[in-house]
Coordinates of C-alpha atoms in Angstrom, one line a residue:
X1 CA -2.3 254.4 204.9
X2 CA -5.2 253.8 206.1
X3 CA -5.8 257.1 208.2
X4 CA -4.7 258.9 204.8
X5 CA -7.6 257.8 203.0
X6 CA -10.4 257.9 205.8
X7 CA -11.1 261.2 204.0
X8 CA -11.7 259.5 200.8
X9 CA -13.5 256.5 201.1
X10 CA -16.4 255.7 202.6
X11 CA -18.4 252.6 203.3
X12 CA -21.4 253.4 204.6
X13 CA -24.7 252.7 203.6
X14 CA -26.1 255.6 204.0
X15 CA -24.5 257.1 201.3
X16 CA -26.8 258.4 198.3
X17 CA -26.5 256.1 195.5
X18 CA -29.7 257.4 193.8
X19 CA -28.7 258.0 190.0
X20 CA -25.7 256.0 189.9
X21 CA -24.6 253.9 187.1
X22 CA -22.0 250.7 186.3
X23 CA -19.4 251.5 183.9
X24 CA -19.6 249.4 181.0
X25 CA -15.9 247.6 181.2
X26 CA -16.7 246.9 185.2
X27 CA -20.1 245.9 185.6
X28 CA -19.1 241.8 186.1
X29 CA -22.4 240.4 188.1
X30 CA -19.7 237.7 189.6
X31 CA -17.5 240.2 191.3
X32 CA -17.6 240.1 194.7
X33 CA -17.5 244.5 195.5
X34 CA -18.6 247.9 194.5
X35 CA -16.6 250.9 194.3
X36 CA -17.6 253.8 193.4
X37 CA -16.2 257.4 192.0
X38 CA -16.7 260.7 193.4
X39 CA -18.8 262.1 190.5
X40 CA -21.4 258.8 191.0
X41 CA -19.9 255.5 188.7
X42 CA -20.4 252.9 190.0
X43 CA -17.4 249.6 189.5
X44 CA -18.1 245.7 189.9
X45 CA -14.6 244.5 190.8
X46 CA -13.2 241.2 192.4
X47 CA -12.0 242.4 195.8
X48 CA -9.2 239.7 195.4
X49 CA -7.3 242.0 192.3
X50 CA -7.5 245.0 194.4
X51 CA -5.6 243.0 197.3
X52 CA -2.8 242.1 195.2
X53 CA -2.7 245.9 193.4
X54 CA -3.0 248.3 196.8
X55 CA -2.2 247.9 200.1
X56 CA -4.9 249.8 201.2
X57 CA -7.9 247.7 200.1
X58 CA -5.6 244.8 201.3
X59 CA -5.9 246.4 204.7
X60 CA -9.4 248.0 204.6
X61 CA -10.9 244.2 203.2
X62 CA -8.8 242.2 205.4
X63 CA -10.7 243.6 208.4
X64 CA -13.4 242.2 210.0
X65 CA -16.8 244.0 209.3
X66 CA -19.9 244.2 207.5
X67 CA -18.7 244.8 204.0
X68 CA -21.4 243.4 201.2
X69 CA -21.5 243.2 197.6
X70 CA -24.4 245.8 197.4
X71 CA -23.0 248.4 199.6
X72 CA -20.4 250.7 197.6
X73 CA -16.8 252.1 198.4
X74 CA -17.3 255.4 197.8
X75 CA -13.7 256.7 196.8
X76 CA -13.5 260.5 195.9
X77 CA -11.8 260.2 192.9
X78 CA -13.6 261.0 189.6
X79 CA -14.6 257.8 187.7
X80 CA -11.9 258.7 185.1
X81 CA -9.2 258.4 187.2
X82 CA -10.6 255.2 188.9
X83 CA -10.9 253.5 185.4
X84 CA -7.1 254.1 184.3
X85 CA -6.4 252.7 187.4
X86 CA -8.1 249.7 187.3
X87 CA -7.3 249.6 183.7
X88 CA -3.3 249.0 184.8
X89 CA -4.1 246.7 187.5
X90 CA -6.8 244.1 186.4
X91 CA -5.2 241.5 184.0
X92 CA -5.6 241.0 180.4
X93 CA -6.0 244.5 180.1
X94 CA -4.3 246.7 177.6
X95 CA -2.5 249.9 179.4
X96 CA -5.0 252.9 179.2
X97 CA -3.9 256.0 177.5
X98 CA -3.9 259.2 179.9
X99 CA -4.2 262.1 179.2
X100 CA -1.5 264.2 180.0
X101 CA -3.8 266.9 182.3
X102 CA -4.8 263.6 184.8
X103 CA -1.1 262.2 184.7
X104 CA -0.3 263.3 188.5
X105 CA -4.1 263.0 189.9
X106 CA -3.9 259.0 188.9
X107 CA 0.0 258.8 190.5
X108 CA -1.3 260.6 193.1
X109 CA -4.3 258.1 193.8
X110 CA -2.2 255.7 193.2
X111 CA 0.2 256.5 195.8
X112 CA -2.9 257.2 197.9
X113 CA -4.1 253.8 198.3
X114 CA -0.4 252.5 197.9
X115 CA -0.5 250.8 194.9
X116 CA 2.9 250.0 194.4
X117 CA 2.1 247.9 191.3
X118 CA 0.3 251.3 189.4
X119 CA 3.4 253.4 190.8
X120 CA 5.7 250.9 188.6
X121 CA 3.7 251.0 185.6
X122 CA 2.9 254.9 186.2
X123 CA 7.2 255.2 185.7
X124 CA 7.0 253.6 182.2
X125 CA 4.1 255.3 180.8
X126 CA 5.0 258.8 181.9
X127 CA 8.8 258.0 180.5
X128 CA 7.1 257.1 177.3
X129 CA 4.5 260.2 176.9
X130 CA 7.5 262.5 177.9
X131 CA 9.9 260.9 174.8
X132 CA 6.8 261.0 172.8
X133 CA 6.8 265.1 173.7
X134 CA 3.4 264.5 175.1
X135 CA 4.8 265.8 178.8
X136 CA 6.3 269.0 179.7
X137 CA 9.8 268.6 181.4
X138 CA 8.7 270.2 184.5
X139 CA 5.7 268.2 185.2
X140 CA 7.8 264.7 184.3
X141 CA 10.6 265.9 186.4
X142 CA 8.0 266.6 188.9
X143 CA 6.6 263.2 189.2
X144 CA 9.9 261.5 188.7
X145 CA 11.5 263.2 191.8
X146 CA 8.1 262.6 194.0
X147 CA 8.3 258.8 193.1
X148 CA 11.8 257.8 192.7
X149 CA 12.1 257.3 189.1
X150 CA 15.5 258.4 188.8
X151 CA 16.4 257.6 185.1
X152 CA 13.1 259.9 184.0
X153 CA 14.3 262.8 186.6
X154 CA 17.6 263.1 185.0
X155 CA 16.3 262.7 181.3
X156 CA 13.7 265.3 182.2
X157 CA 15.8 267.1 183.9
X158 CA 18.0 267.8 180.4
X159 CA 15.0 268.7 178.7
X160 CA 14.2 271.9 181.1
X161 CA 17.3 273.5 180.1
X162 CA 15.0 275.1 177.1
X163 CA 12.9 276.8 180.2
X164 CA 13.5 279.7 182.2
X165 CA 13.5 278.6 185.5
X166 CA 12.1 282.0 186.6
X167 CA 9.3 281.7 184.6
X168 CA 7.5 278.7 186.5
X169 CA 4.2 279.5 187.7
X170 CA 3.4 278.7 191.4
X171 CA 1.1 275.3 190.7
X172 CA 4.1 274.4 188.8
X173 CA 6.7 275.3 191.3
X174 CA 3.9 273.7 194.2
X175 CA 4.9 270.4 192.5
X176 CA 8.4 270.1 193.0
X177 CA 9.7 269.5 196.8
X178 CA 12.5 272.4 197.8
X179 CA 15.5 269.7 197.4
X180 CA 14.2 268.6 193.7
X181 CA 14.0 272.4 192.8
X182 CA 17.8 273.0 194.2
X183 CA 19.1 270.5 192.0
X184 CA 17.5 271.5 188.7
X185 CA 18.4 275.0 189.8
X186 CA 21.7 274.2 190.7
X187 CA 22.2 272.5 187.3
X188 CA 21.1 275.3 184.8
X189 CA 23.6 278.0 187.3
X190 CA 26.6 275.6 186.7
X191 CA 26.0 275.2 183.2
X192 CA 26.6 278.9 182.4
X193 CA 29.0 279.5 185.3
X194 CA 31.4 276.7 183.5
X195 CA 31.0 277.4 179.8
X196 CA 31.8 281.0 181.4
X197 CA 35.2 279.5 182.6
X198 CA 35.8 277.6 179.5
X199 CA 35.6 280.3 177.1
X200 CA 39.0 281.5 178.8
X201 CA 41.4 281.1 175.4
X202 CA 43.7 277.7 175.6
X203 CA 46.7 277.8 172.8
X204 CA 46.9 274.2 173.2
X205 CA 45.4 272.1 170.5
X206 CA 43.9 269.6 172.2
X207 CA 41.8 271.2 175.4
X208 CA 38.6 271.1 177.1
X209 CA 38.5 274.9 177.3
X210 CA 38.2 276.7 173.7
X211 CA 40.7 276.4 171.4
X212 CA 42.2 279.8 170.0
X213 CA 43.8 277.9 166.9
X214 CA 40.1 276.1 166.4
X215 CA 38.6 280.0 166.4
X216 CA 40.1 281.1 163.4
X217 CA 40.2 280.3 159.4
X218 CA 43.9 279.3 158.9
X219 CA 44.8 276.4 161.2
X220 CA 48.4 275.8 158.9
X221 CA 50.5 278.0 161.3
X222 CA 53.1 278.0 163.6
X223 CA 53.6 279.4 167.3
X224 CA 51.0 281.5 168.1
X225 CA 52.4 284.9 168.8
X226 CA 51.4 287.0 172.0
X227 CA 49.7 289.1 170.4
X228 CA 47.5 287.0 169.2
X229 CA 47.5 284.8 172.8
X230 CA 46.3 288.6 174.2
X231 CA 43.0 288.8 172.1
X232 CA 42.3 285.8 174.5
X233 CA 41.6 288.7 177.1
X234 CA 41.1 291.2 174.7
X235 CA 37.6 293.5 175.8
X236 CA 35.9 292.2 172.8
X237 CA 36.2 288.4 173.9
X238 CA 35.3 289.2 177.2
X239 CA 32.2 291.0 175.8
X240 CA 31.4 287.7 174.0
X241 CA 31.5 285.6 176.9
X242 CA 29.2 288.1 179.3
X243 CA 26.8 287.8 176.3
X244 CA 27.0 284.1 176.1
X245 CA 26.8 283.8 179.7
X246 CA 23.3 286.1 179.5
X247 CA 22.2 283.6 177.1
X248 CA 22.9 280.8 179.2
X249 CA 21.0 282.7 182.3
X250 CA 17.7 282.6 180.1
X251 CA 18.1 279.5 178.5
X252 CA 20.6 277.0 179.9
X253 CA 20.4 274.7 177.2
X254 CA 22.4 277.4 175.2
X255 CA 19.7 276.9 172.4
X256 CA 20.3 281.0 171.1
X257 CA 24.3 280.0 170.5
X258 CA 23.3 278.1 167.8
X259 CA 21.5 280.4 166.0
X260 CA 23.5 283.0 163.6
X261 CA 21.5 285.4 164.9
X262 CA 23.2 285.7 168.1
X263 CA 27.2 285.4 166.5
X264 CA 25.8 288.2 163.7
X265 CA 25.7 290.7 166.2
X266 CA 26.9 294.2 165.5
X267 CA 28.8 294.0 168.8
X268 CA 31.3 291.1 168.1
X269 CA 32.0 292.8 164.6
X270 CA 35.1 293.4 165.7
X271 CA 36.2 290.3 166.5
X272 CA 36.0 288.9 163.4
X273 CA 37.2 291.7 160.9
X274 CA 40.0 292.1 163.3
X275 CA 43.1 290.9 160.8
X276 CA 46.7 292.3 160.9
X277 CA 49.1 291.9 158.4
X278 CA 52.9 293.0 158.3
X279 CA 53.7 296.5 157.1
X280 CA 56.9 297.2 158.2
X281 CA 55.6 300.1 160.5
X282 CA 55.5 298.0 164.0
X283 CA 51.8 298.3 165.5
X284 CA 49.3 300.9 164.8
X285 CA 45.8 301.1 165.6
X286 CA 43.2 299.5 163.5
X287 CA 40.5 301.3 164.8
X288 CA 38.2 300.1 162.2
X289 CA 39.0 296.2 162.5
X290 CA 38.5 296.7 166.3
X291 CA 34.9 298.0 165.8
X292 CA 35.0 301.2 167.2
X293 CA 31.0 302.1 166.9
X294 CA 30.5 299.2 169.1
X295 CA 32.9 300.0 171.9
X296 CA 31.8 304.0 171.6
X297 CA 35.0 305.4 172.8
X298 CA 38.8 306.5 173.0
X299 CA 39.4 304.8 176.4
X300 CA 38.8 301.6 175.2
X301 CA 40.6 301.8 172.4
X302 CA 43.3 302.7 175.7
X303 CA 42.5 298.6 176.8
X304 CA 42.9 297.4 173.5
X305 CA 46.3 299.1 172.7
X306 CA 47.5 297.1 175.9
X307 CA 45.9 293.5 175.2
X308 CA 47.4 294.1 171.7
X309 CA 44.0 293.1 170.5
X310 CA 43.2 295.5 167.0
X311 CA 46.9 296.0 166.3
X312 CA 48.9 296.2 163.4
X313 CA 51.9 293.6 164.0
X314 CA 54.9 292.6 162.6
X315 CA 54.3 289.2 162.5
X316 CA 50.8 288.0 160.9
X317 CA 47.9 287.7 163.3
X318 CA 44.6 285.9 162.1
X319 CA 41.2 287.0 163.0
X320 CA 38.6 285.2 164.7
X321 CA 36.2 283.8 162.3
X322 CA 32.4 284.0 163.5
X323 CA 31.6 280.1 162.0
X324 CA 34.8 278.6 163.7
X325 CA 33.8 280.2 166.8
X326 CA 30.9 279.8 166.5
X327 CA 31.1 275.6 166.6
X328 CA 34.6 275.9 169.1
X329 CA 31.9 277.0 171.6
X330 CA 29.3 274.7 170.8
X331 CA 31.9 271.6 170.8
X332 CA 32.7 272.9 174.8
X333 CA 29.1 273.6 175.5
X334 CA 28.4 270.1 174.5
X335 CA 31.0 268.5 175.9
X336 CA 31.2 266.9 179.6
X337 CA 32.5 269.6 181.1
X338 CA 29.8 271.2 181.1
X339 CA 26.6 269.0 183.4
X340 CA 23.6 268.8 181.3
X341 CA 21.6 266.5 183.7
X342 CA 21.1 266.3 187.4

């Protein structure tokens, strides 16, 4: 630790400390050392609590040498940094507030001069500032992965499912070591990849996949019938769940799926206005119920004829309805088969 912090601290004498000042909460005549800041503040501190708080100064003070009151530690830190730090190790001392733009410099000086005490503390305060929403999730999942804080990774961790992992800028991305960054990415690709795989229909009433009888108004019915079990791979379901799985590629959290906006697409018209009813005549084509404009042509209509989806049955199939769906997809995309932290 030592040789990590040659580069930062420096005890000589010949040091200019023309124009330098104590700070007012560390200017105790009875304290036995000086440290002071990069940008020129000068600290009165009791060499004993920086023994107990960093290993570093435990080391560096321990050694035989010239070291005298009047001769300053010059640390390269800016003063601000040096006073929240103090400010968490000296006793009787209420805990600073940081600001959120100096959050990793002081875990980072902390680390620095291996102040395992600050470290601690540093866990608590940045697990409290990001609940308060006063940390991004990156930046929090950031420090929690460089320092072991494994409760605030995963917590954080949830919370960047409302961010384009793409979209990180490079002192963003510099923060996060290449394992921490394969896990969160490995989390938001599994999210999508398995609400994907449980949007294939299940006929079962209770299921972790989606339900078909939970996707429709009129739950008082008996056996499905396979034409309605073949709207389960009908094109228009299929189209839903590509579109839901390009929602879940740019946000993960699947915060767009519960919006209207999304279900209310012209699209999926089809899938809800898709009711048959018995009219003696066997199946025909519905070809407005099946939403024609949206599928574009006759071909289609070829795939649809053969899943049975659009048709005119004998029996009484029930169309999707958009609300039921809507919350069928949501229960499964909440659920615990689907990860939501790392």
């Amino acid at each position: 630790m030592a040789d990590q912090c040659s580069d930062d601290v420096d005890m000589s004498a010949s040091q200019s400390l023309s124009n330098v000042e104590f700070h007012k909460s560390y200017s105790d005549p009875d304290a036995d050392i000086i440290i002071q800041s990069g940008d020129g503040v000068q600290f009165r501190i009791h060499s004993l609590i920086m023994k107990m708080a960093s290993g570093f100064f435990r080391d560096m003070l321990g050694l035989p040498g010239n070291i005298h009151a009047e001769e300053p530690i010059v640390m390269a830190e800016k003063a601000e940094i040096i006073v929240v730090l103090l400010g968490i190790i000296y006793p009787n001392v209420g805990l600073p507030k940081i600001r959120p733009e100096l959050t990793w410099d002081v875990a980072a000086a902390a680390d620095r001069y291996d102040m395992v005490p600050v470290i601690e503390t540093m866990s608590h305060i940045v697990a409290s500032d990001f609940n308060a929403g006063q940390l991004g999730s990156i930046l929090t999942y950031s420090l929690a992965c460089r320092y072991g804080w494994r409760d605030v990774a995963k917590a954080a961790s949830k919370k960047t499912l409302d961010i384009n992992l793409s979209s990180l800028d490079e002192s963003q991305l510099a923060r996060i070591d290449n394992t921490s960054f394969h896990s969160l990415h490995k989390l938001h690709r599994t999210r999508r990849h398995a609400l994907f795989a449980l949007m294939d229909m299940n006929f079962s009433l209770v299921s972790h996949r989606v339900v078909f009888q939970c996707c429709i108004k009129d739950t008082h019915f008996g056996e499905v019938k396979t034409c309605c079990k073949d709207r389960g791979n009908s094109p228009l379901w299929i189209l839903l769940k590509q579109s839901v799985f390009k929602e879940m590629e740019e946000f993960s959290s699947g915060r767009t799926l519960h919006e209207d906006k999304f279900w209310l697409r012209m699209e999926f018209g089809g899938l809800w206005s898709s009711a048959s009813s018995h009219d003696g005549s066997g199946f025909t084509i519905d070809k407005r119920a099946t939403g024609r404009e949206a599928l574009g042509t006759d071909s289609a209509f070829g795939a649809l004829r053969s899943s049975g989806f659009g048709l005119r049955c004998t029996g009484s199939c029930l169309p999707f309805d958009r609300l039921a769906t809507k919350r069928e997809v949501l229960r499964v995309l909440n659920s615990v088969h689907v990860p939501s932290s790392v």
